[in-house]
Amino acid sequence: MAVIAKKCPKVRVCVVDISQKQIDAWNSPKLPIYEPGLPEVVEECRGKNLFFSTDLTTEIQNADMIFISVNTPTKTQGIGAGRAANVKNCELCARTIAEVATTGKIVVEKSTVPVRTADAVRRVLKCNEKGLEFQVLSNPEFLAEGTAIDDLMEPSRVLIGGQQTPAGLAAIDSLVKIYANWVPNDQIITTNLWSSELSKLVANAFLAQRVSSINSISALCEATGADVNEISRAVGSDVRIGSRFLKSSVGFGGSCFQKDILNLVYLCETYGLDECAAYWNQVIQLNDYQKKRFSAKMVSKMFNTVTGKKLSIFGYAFKKDTGDVRETPSMFVVRDLVQEGAKVFVYDPQVSREDMFIEMAYTCNVTKENTPRLEESITTSTCPYEAAKGSHAIAILTEWDEFKDYDYNRIYESMAKPAFVFDGRNILDHAALREIGFEVYAIGKPDPTQFNDL
């Protein structure tokens, strides 16, 4: 919404939320999320044509177009638990709009939702008692956290789906005109509602599939002496394949990939497409395997025990340039190490201790109530050198650029010996680390002590 305000100065944009705390944060110098470039855009537009409010009724009544941008988490109980998306927030938004609107509106789904959610939204809106006419569009977002502003300023495509009726096509055209202020027309794709809704799920499934594909090969590389980076370069040089999302790692995380694939799996199961469901579910299973494999390798290489040992985790966010910890691979590795009795010290430049424990409780069901001495077992550090002091091992779990520039001679001198580095992102100079004295193990990289013919 901030980018729309920036690119369309004659359009009034108001972001509304029922949380006064969130709105206060958006109206303050310190925004509630970390995203490079976002503070500058908000500062430029806020108070001019970009506003933040909790007054839902007034803003709904004044709006011509309403974007539904709410969370649609995976259900944790009931039918489809663990796979289906919970779209209750979308329905609640539709009911509120139907209740308080005094004129017809164009209602736009921004949230990632199961295919045919728009039909439910449309039916709820149609039940208004004032005879108002609403048009429902689907306009999924294809941005990535950490590069969201650039992705929105110069999108690869904008997708808009709507009913193929005169009124539906007119609504599509209204939204097209908004984006046409800065997006070339040939990059604005219009479809029917269901194609648009399903396209977002499929796009994220394909991206996650590539990550799991190369991660499966990383295990084979470690067993055979091949180098996964060299494999990625060789395979990615084929123009039919391309090089994007062929970077092997400890696994994918974030709010989208796993949730959207599970949603896709549930949709396939719902329509009796069991083979299709099993195919996409394997992407998730491989990702779980990669995270567990990393934890197991740490334990096995450290003499099959980490009990009582201090271990340092560099990076807790699911990727660099964000503070988002949802489904982060780091959380699963930390959980495994704590269960092994390790003393874990975590350093991340953007993640708070509170967010770590909230996500660990929600996703892993790991709490201080069911995990004795949990908070004592995990220390959050504000300095990477302090986090590493006296540690037996460092695990690189987020690809923050600053991790490449640390003084690893200083770190090595402060650590217990032998000192281990487990690079879950393949961002460090492994040869230089070994020259210092570290024992280094990395995703998809051959162990030079295991192979003498590299």
Short mmCIF file of C-alpha atoms in Angstrom, two decimals:
data_model
loop_
_atom_site.label_atom_id
_atom_site.label_comp_id
_atom_site.label_asym_id
_atom_site.label_seq_id
_atom_site.Cartn_x
_atom_site.Cartn_y
_atom_site.Cartn_z
CA MET A 1 0.00 0.00 0.00
CA ALA A 2 2.90 2.37 0.72
CA VAL A 3 4.28 1.86 -2.78
CA ILE A 4 0.85 2.48 -4.33
CA ALA A 5 0.71 5.73 -2.36
CA LYS A 6 4.16 6.71 -3.59
CA LYS A 7 3.46 5.89 -7.22
CA CYS A 8 -0.10 7.30 -7.22
CA PRO A 9 0.08 10.64 -5.37
CA LYS A 10 -3.50 11.52 -6.36
CA VAL A 11 -4.86 8.34 -4.75
CA ARG A 12 -5.64 8.37 -1.02
CA VAL A 13 -4.47 5.17 0.66
CA CYS A 14 -5.47 4.27 4.21
CA VAL A 15 -4.26 1.15 6.00
CA VAL A 16 -6.69 0.08 8.72
CA ASP A 17 -6.29 -2.45 11.51
CA ILE A 18 -8.18 -3.32 14.67
CA SER A 19 -4.91 -3.24 16.65
CA GLN A 20 -4.24 0.20 18.07
CA LYS A 21 -0.70 -0.94 18.93
CA GLN A 22 0.04 -1.78 15.30
CA ILE A 23 -1.42 1.46 13.97
CA ASP A 24 0.50 3.49 16.56
CA ALA A 25 3.68 1.78 15.39
CA TRP A 26 2.93 2.56 11.74
CA ASN A 27 2.40 6.20 12.72
CA SER A 28 5.71 6.32 14.60
CA PRO A 29 9.32 6.65 13.42
CA LYS A 30 9.94 2.97 14.33
CA LEU A 31 7.83 0.78 12.04
CA PRO A 32 6.59 -2.59 13.37
CA ILE A 33 8.48 -4.58 10.72
CA TYR A 34 12.00 -4.46 9.29
CA GLU A 35 12.15 -4.12 5.52
CA PRO A 36 14.92 -2.26 3.67
CA GLY A 37 13.60 0.88 1.97
CA LEU A 38 10.17 0.79 3.61
CA PRO A 39 10.77 3.54 6.22
CA GLU A 40 11.77 5.98 3.49
CA VAL A 41 8.64 5.29 1.43
CA VAL A 42 6.35 5.58 4.46
CA GLU A 43 8.03 8.78 5.61
CA GLU A 44 7.65 10.32 2.15
CA CYS A 45 3.90 9.61 1.89
CA ARG A 46 2.56 9.43 5.45
CA GLY A 47 0.21 12.28 6.25
CA LYS A 48 -0.05 13.26 2.58
CA ASN A 49 -1.86 10.48 0.78
CA LEU A 50 -0.91 7.55 3.07
CA PHE A 51 -2.70 7.17 6.40
CA PHE A 52 -2.97 4.56 9.17
CA SER A 53 -6.15 4.24 11.22
CA THR A 54 -8.28 2.00 13.41
CA ASP A 55 -11.51 3.65 12.21
CA LEU A 56 -12.73 0.77 10.04
CA THR A 57 -16.25 2.08 9.56
CA THR A 58 -15.29 5.51 8.25
CA GLU A 59 -12.55 4.22 5.98
CA ILE A 60 -14.73 1.44 4.52
CA GLN A 61 -17.51 3.91 3.80
CA ASN A 62 -15.14 6.39 2.15
CA ALA A 63 -13.26 3.84 0.04
CA ASP A 64 -13.90 3.03 -3.60
CA MET A 65 -11.62 -0.01 -3.49
CA ILE A 66 -10.84 -2.20 -0.46
CA PHE A 67 -7.88 -4.56 -0.25
CA ILE A 68 -8.17 -7.54 2.11
CA SER A 69 -4.64 -8.15 3.39
CA VAL A 70 -5.01 -10.42 6.40
CA ASN A 71 -3.17 -13.44 7.71
CA THR A 72 -4.34 -16.85 6.48
CA PRO A 73 -2.39 -19.30 8.66
CA THR A 74 -2.48 -23.06 8.36
CA LYS A 75 -5.24 -24.54 10.51
CA THR A 76 -4.02 -26.10 13.74
CA GLN A 77 -7.19 -28.04 14.54
CA GLY A 78 -10.37 -29.30 12.96
CA ILE A 79 -10.91 -30.45 9.37
CA GLY A 80 -7.74 -30.08 7.33
CA ALA A 81 -5.59 -29.27 10.36
CA GLY A 82 -1.92 -29.00 9.45
CA ARG A 83 -2.66 -28.45 5.75
CA ALA A 84 -5.71 -26.28 5.02
CA ALA A 85 -5.53 -22.48 5.26
CA ASN A 86 -7.69 -20.80 7.87
CA VAL A 87 -9.59 -18.11 5.95
CA LYS A 88 -11.74 -16.91 8.84
CA ASN A 89 -10.07 -13.47 8.72
CA CYS A 90 -11.07 -13.05 5.08
CA GLU A 91 -14.67 -13.89 5.91
CA LEU A 92 -14.68 -11.51 8.87
CA CYS A 93 -13.41 -8.71 6.63
CA ALA A 94 -16.15 -9.43 4.10
CA ARG A 95 -18.82 -9.43 6.82
CA THR A 96 -17.57 -6.11 8.19
CA ILE A 97 -17.58 -4.55 4.72
CA ALA A 98 -21.11 -5.81 4.04
CA GLU A 99 -22.30 -4.48 7.39
CA VAL A 100 -20.91 -0.94 7.31
CA ALA A 101 -20.59 -0.05 3.61
CA THR A 102 -23.12 2.44 2.29
CA THR A 103 -22.14 2.18 -1.39
CA GLY A 104 -20.89 -0.59 -3.66
CA LYS A 105 -17.14 -1.33 -3.61
CA ILE A 106 -14.45 -3.20 -5.47
CA VAL A 107 -13.05 -5.70 -2.95
CA VAL A 108 -9.58 -7.04 -3.71
CA GLU A 109 -8.08 -10.20 -2.21
CA LYS A 110 -4.42 -9.49 -1.44
CA SER A 111 -4.04 -12.36 1.00
CA THR A 112 -2.83 -15.71 -0.28
CA VAL A 113 -5.95 -17.86 -0.18
CA PRO A 114 -7.21 -21.25 -1.40
CA VAL A 115 -8.70 -21.25 -4.86
CA ARG A 116 -12.41 -20.27 -4.83
CA THR A 117 -12.14 -18.21 -1.63
CA ALA A 118 -13.37 -15.26 -3.68
CA ASP A 119 -16.67 -17.10 -4.11
CA ALA A 120 -17.14 -17.18 -0.32
CA VAL A 121 -16.23 -13.49 -0.04
CA ARG A 122 -18.66 -12.65 -2.86
CA ARG A 123 -21.51 -14.61 -1.26
CA VAL A 124 -21.01 -12.89 2.09
CA LEU A 125 -20.95 -9.47 0.46
CA LYS A 126 -24.08 -10.27 -1.55
CA CYS A 127 -25.99 -10.84 1.70
CA ASN A 128 -25.84 -7.17 2.63
CA GLU A 129 -29.27 -5.77 3.46
CA LYS A 130 -28.87 -2.57 1.46
CA GLY A 131 -28.94 -4.00 -2.04
CA LEU A 132 -25.34 -2.94 -2.70
CA GLU A 133 -23.34 -4.42 -5.55
CA PHE A 134 -19.76 -5.55 -4.95
CA GLN A 135 -17.11 -6.82 -7.33
CA VAL A 136 -14.42 -9.17 -5.98
CA LEU A 137 -10.94 -9.30 -7.53
CA SER A 138 -7.88 -11.39 -6.82
CA ASN A 139 -4.54 -9.55 -6.83
CA PRO A 140 -1.91 -11.75 -5.17
CA GLU A 141 1.49 -10.34 -4.27
CA PHE A 142 4.72 -11.86 -5.61
CA LEU A 143 7.23 -9.93 -3.53
CA ALA A 144 9.98 -11.41 -1.38
CA GLU A 145 10.84 -10.22 2.10
CA GLY A 146 14.13 -8.35 2.15
CA THR A 147 13.61 -7.07 -1.40
CA ALA A 148 9.92 -6.18 -1.13
CA ILE A 149 10.26 -2.50 -2.05
CA ASP A 150 12.32 -3.22 -5.16
CA ASP A 151 9.91 -6.04 -6.09
CA LEU A 152 6.99 -3.64 -5.85
CA MET A 153 8.70 -0.75 -7.60
CA GLU A 154 9.74 -2.94 -10.54
CA PRO A 155 7.51 -6.05 -10.44
CA SER A 156 8.13 -8.93 -12.83
CA ARG A 157 4.35 -9.03 -13.27
CA VAL A 158 1.11 -7.89 -11.68
CA LEU A 159 -1.70 -10.44 -11.66
CA ILE A 160 -5.35 -9.41 -11.48
CA GLY A 161 -8.21 -11.90 -11.61
CA GLY A 162 -11.90 -11.13 -11.79
CA GLN A 163 -15.22 -12.34 -13.12
CA GLN A 164 -15.43 -12.32 -16.89
CA THR A 165 -18.63 -10.26 -16.90
CA PRO A 166 -19.04 -6.62 -17.96
CA ALA A 167 -19.05 -5.50 -14.32
CA GLY A 168 -16.16 -7.80 -13.45
CA LEU A 169 -14.08 -6.64 -16.42
CA ALA A 170 -14.77 -3.01 -15.50
CA ALA A 171 -13.52 -3.69 -11.97
CA ILE A 172 -10.38 -5.34 -13.35
CA ASP A 173 -9.78 -2.27 -15.53
CA SER A 174 -10.09 0.02 -12.48
CA LEU A 175 -7.27 -1.84 -10.73
CA VAL A 176 -5.21 -2.05 -13.92
CA LYS A 177 -5.31 1.76 -14.12
CA ILE A 178 -3.84 2.00 -10.62
CA TYR A 179 -0.85 -0.18 -11.47
CA ALA A 180 -0.45 1.42 -14.91
CA ASN A 181 0.92 4.49 -13.13
CA TRP A 182 4.28 2.69 -12.98
CA VAL A 183 3.95 -0.85 -14.36
CA PRO A 184 4.13 -1.43 -18.16
CA ASN A 185 0.87 -2.78 -19.57
CA ASP A 186 2.51 -5.95 -20.91
CA GLN A 187 3.50 -6.85 -17.33
CA ILE A 188 -0.07 -6.61 -16.05
CA ILE A 189 -1.71 -10.01 -16.47
CA THR A 190 -5.49 -10.34 -16.22
CA THR A 191 -7.23 -13.69 -15.70
CA ASN A 192 -10.38 -15.16 -14.26
CA LEU A 193 -10.67 -15.26 -10.48
CA TRP A 194 -9.72 -18.88 -9.99
CA SER A 195 -6.59 -18.76 -12.14
CA SER A 196 -5.34 -15.77 -10.17
CA GLU A 197 -5.96 -17.38 -6.78
CA LEU A 198 -4.32 -20.65 -7.78
CA SER A 199 -1.35 -18.98 -9.52
CA LYS A 200 0.03 -17.63 -6.23
CA LEU A 201 -0.01 -21.08 -4.60
CA VAL A 202 1.58 -22.66 -7.65
CA ALA A 203 4.29 -19.98 -7.94
CA ASN A 204 5.42 -20.51 -4.34
CA ALA A 205 5.19 -24.30 -4.74
CA PHE A 206 7.47 -24.19 -7.79
CA LEU A 207 10.03 -22.01 -6.00
CA ALA A 208 10.05 -24.23 -2.91
CA GLN A 209 10.31 -27.28 -5.16
CA ARG A 210 13.57 -25.93 -6.60
CA VAL A 211 15.00 -25.39 -3.13
CA SER A 212 14.09 -28.92 -2.05
CA SER A 213 15.42 -30.33 -5.32
CA ILE A 214 18.89 -28.85 -4.87
CA ASN A 215 18.86 -29.68 -1.16
CA SER A 216 18.22 -33.32 -2.00
CA ILE A 217 21.30 -33.21 -4.23
CA SER A 218 23.34 -31.60 -1.42
CA ALA A 219 23.01 -34.80 0.60
CA LEU A 220 24.24 -36.82 -2.37
CA CYS A 221 27.16 -34.43 -2.84
CA GLU A 222 28.30 -34.88 0.74
CA ALA A 223 28.21 -38.66 0.27
CA THR A 224 30.09 -38.73 -3.04
CA GLY A 225 32.56 -35.84 -2.88
CA ALA A 226 30.76 -33.63 -5.39
CA ASP A 227 30.30 -29.91 -4.65
CA VAL A 228 26.71 -28.66 -4.66
CA ASN A 229 27.76 -25.15 -5.73
CA GLU A 230 29.44 -26.57 -8.79
CA ILE A 231 26.38 -28.70 -9.51
CA SER A 232 24.14 -25.62 -9.21
CA ARG A 233 26.33 -23.66 -11.59
CA ALA A 234 26.46 -26.44 -14.15
CA VAL A 235 22.73 -27.14 -14.02
CA GLY A 236 21.69 -23.50 -13.76
CA SER A 237 23.69 -22.61 -16.88
CA ASP A 238 21.07 -24.46 -18.90
CA VAL A 239 18.75 -21.66 -20.04
CA ARG A 240 15.81 -24.06 -19.78
CA ILE A 241 16.48 -24.38 -16.04
CA GLY A 242 18.09 -21.10 -14.98
CA SER A 243 20.14 -20.35 -11.88
CA ARG A 244 17.54 -18.84 -9.54
CA PHE A 245 16.63 -20.74 -6.35
CA LEU A 246 19.38 -23.32 -6.81
CA LYS A 247 21.27 -22.24 -3.70
CA SER A 248 21.50 -25.14 -1.29
CA SER A 249 20.89 -24.39 2.37
CA VAL A 250 19.63 -25.71 5.69
CA GLY A 251 16.10 -25.37 4.29
CA PHE A 252 13.46 -22.84 3.33
CA GLY A 253 11.32 -20.93 5.82
CA GLY A 254 9.09 -17.89 5.95
CA SER A 255 5.36 -17.42 6.05
CA CYS A 256 4.60 -18.48 2.47
CA PHE A 257 6.32 -21.55 1.07
CA GLN A 258 5.30 -24.22 3.56
CA LYS A 259 1.84 -22.76 4.17
CA ASP A 260 1.08 -22.47 0.46
CA ILE A 261 2.33 -25.95 -0.42
CA LEU A 262 0.31 -27.48 2.42
CA ASN A 263 -2.68 -25.55 1.11
CA LEU A 264 -2.03 -26.95 -2.36
CA VAL A 265 -1.72 -30.46 -0.93
CA TYR A 266 -5.04 -30.09 0.86
CA LEU A 267 -6.75 -28.79 -2.27
CA CYS A 268 -5.50 -31.79 -4.25
CA GLU A 269 -6.71 -34.17 -1.53
CA THR A 270 -10.09 -32.42 -1.42
CA TYR A 271 -10.60 -33.00 -5.13
CA GLY A 272 -9.43 -36.63 -4.91
CA LEU A 273 -6.08 -35.95 -6.62
CA ASP A 274 -4.07 -38.07 -4.19
CA GLU A 275 -1.05 -38.59 -6.46
CA CYS A 276 -0.76 -34.84 -7.00
CA ALA A 277 -1.05 -34.24 -3.25
CA ALA A 278 1.69 -36.79 -2.51
CA TYR A 279 3.98 -35.17 -5.10
CA TRP A 280 3.80 -31.71 -3.55
CA ASN A 281 3.88 -33.04 0.01
CA GLN A 282 7.28 -34.54 -0.76
CA VAL A 283 8.67 -31.00 -1.14
CA ILE A 284 7.76 -30.37 2.51
CA GLN A 285 9.12 -33.72 3.66
CA LEU A 286 12.45 -33.05 1.96
CA ASN A 287 12.66 -29.64 3.65
CA ASP A 288 12.02 -31.24 7.05
CA TYR A 289 14.68 -33.86 6.26
CA GLN A 290 17.24 -31.16 5.43
CA LYS A 291 16.74 -29.35 8.72
CA LYS A 292 16.91 -32.57 10.72
CA ARG A 293 19.96 -33.70 8.74
CA PHE A 294 21.81 -30.51 9.63
CA SER A 295 21.12 -30.91 13.35
CA ALA A 296 22.15 -34.56 13.25
CA LYS A 297 25.41 -33.72 11.48
CA MET A 298 26.29 -31.18 14.17
CA VAL A 299 25.83 -33.79 16.87
CA SER A 300 27.63 -36.58 15.01
CA LYS A 301 30.68 -34.47 14.11
CA MET A 302 31.00 -33.22 17.68
CA PHE A 303 31.74 -36.72 19.03
CA ASN A 304 28.06 -37.71 19.08
CA THR A 305 27.17 -35.45 21.99
CA VAL A 306 26.45 -31.76 22.54
CA THR A 307 25.12 -32.17 26.07
CA GLY A 308 26.33 -29.30 28.25
CA LYS A 309 28.26 -27.71 25.37
CA LYS A 310 27.91 -24.07 24.40
CA LEU A 311 26.88 -23.77 20.75
CA SER A 312 26.58 -20.48 18.87
CA ILE A 313 23.87 -19.83 16.30
CA PHE A 314 24.56 -17.00 13.87
CA GLY A 315 21.21 -15.99 12.37
CA TYR A 316 17.66 -16.76 13.41
CA ALA A 317 15.58 -14.96 10.76
CA PHE A 318 14.49 -17.22 7.90
CA LYS A 319 16.55 -15.12 5.45
CA LYS A 320 18.73 -12.03 5.49
CA ASP A 321 17.36 -8.48 5.46
CA THR A 322 14.27 -9.35 7.48
CA GLY A 323 13.34 -9.94 11.09
CA ASP A 324 10.73 -12.54 10.16
CA VAL A 325 11.09 -15.81 12.09
CA ARG A 326 8.03 -17.66 10.81
CA GLU A 327 8.94 -21.28 9.95
CA THR A 328 12.63 -20.33 10.11
CA PRO A 329 14.97 -23.34 9.81
CA SER A 330 17.02 -21.93 12.69
CA MET A 331 14.16 -22.60 15.08
CA PHE A 332 14.10 -26.31 14.28
CA VAL A 333 17.87 -26.64 14.63
CA VAL A 334 17.81 -24.78 17.95
CA ARG A 335 14.96 -27.00 19.15
CA ASP A 336 16.93 -30.14 18.26
CA LEU A 337 20.07 -28.88 19.99
CA VAL A 338 18.18 -27.91 23.14
CA GLN A 339 16.61 -31.37 23.22
CA GLU A 340 20.16 -32.77 23.04
CA GLY A 341 21.07 -30.78 26.15
CA ALA A 342 23.14 -28.04 24.52
CA LYS A 343 23.49 -24.48 25.78
CA VAL A 344 22.52 -22.43 22.74
CA PHE A 345 23.58 -18.81 22.21
CA VAL A 346 21.77 -17.02 19.38
CA TYR A 347 22.87 -13.86 17.62
CA ASP A 348 20.74 -12.18 14.94
CA PRO A 349 20.92 -8.45 14.10
CA GLN A 350 17.14 -8.08 13.68
CA VAL A 351 15.35 -10.78 15.69
CA SER A 352 14.09 -10.22 19.23
CA ARG A 353 14.06 -12.87 21.94
CA GLU A 354 10.30 -12.39 22.32
CA ASP A 355 9.69 -13.18 18.64
CA MET A 356 11.90 -16.27 18.87
CA PHE A 357 9.91 -17.78 21.71
CA ILE A 358 6.51 -16.81 20.29
CA GLU A 359 7.26 -18.62 17.03
CA MET A 360 8.82 -21.60 18.78
CA ALA A 361 5.68 -22.02 20.86
CA TYR A 362 3.31 -21.56 17.91
CA THR A 363 5.07 -23.71 15.32
CA CYS A 364 7.04 -26.25 17.35
CA ASN A 365 4.88 -26.35 20.49
CA VAL A 366 8.06 -25.83 22.49
CA THR A 367 7.34 -23.78 25.62
CA LYS A 368 8.81 -23.35 29.07
CA GLU A 369 5.83 -25.33 30.39
CA ASN A 370 6.61 -28.48 28.38
CA THR A 371 10.38 -28.05 28.01
CA PRO A 372 12.26 -27.85 31.33
CA ARG A 373 14.88 -25.08 31.51
CA LEU A 374 14.02 -23.86 28.01
CA GLU A 375 14.75 -20.19 28.65
CA GLU A 376 17.95 -21.05 30.53
CA SER A 377 19.06 -23.23 27.61
CA ILE A 378 18.75 -20.42 25.04
CA THR A 379 20.65 -17.17 25.43
CA THR A 380 20.13 -14.29 23.01
CA SER A 381 23.28 -12.26 22.43
CA THR A 382 23.70 -8.71 21.17
CA CYS A 383 27.30 -9.31 20.08
CA PRO A 384 28.50 -12.15 17.83
CA TYR A 385 31.91 -12.25 19.50
CA GLU A 386 30.34 -12.71 22.92
CA ALA A 387 28.03 -15.36 21.49
CA ALA A 388 31.04 -17.29 20.19
CA LYS A 389 33.26 -16.87 23.26
CA GLY A 390 33.85 -20.26 24.88
CA SER A 391 31.65 -21.99 22.31
CA HIS A 392 32.39 -25.41 20.85
CA ALA A 393 30.76 -24.63 17.50
CA ILE A 394 29.23 -21.93 15.34
CA ALA A 395 26.31 -22.68 13.03
CA ILE A 396 25.55 -20.20 10.24
CA LEU A 397 21.80 -20.40 9.75
CA THR A 398 20.95 -17.07 8.09
CA GLU A 399 22.92 -15.56 5.20
CA TRP A 400 23.41 -12.11 6.74
CA ASP A 401 26.20 -10.34 4.83
CA GLU A 402 27.89 -9.19 8.04
CA PHE A 403 28.69 -12.80 8.94
CA LYS A 404 31.22 -12.88 6.09
CA ASP A 405 33.21 -9.97 7.52
CA TYR A 406 33.78 -11.08 11.10
CA ASP A 407 37.30 -11.53 12.50
CA TYR A 408 37.32 -15.31 12.59
CA ASN A 409 40.88 -15.39 13.93
CA ARG A 410 39.61 -13.55 16.99
CA ILE A 411 36.58 -15.84 17.21
CA TYR A 412 38.73 -18.98 16.92
CA GLU A 413 41.05 -17.84 19.72
CA SER A 414 38.06 -17.36 22.04
CA MET A 415 36.42 -20.75 21.38
CA ALA A 416 36.82 -24.17 22.95
CA LYS A 417 38.94 -26.57 20.91
CA PRO A 418 38.47 -28.27 18.57
CA ALA A 419 36.38 -25.38 17.19
CA PHE A 420 33.70 -26.30 14.67
CA VAL A 421 31.91 -24.26 12.00
CA PHE A 422 28.74 -25.62 10.42
CA ASP A 423 27.84 -23.44 7.46
CA GLY A 424 24.17 -23.91 6.66
CA ARG A 425 24.20 -21.20 4.00
CA ASN A 426 27.59 -21.72 2.29
CA ILE A 427 28.54 -18.06 2.66
CA LEU A 428 31.93 -18.35 4.41
CA ASP A 429 35.42 -18.96 3.03
CA HIS A 430 35.85 -22.55 4.17
CA ALA A 431 39.48 -22.87 3.09
CA ALA A 432 40.42 -19.76 5.07
CA LEU A 433 38.58 -21.04 8.12
CA ARG A 434 40.40 -24.38 7.93
CA GLU A 435 43.69 -22.51 7.65
CA ILE A 436 42.86 -20.74 10.91
CA GLY A 437 42.21 -24.11 12.57
CA PHE A 438 38.44 -24.61 12.39
CA GLU A 439 36.85 -27.92 11.53
CA VAL A 440 34.36 -26.88 8.83
CA TYR A 441 31.30 -28.70 7.58
CA ALA A 442 28.96 -27.21 5.02
CA ILE A 443 25.80 -28.07 3.13
CA GLY A 444 26.56 -30.08 0.00
CA LYS A 445 30.33 -29.68 0.37
CA PRO A 446 32.74 -32.62 0.48
CA ASP A 447 34.60 -33.20 3.75
CA PRO A 448 38.34 -33.05 2.86
CA THR A 449 39.12 -35.44 5.72
CA GLN A 450 36.84 -38.05 4.18
CA PHE A 451 37.99 -37.82 0.54
CA ASN A 452 41.60 -37.86 -0.68
CA ASP A 453 40.82 -37.43 -4.37
CA LEU A 454 39.02 -34.08 -4.50
#
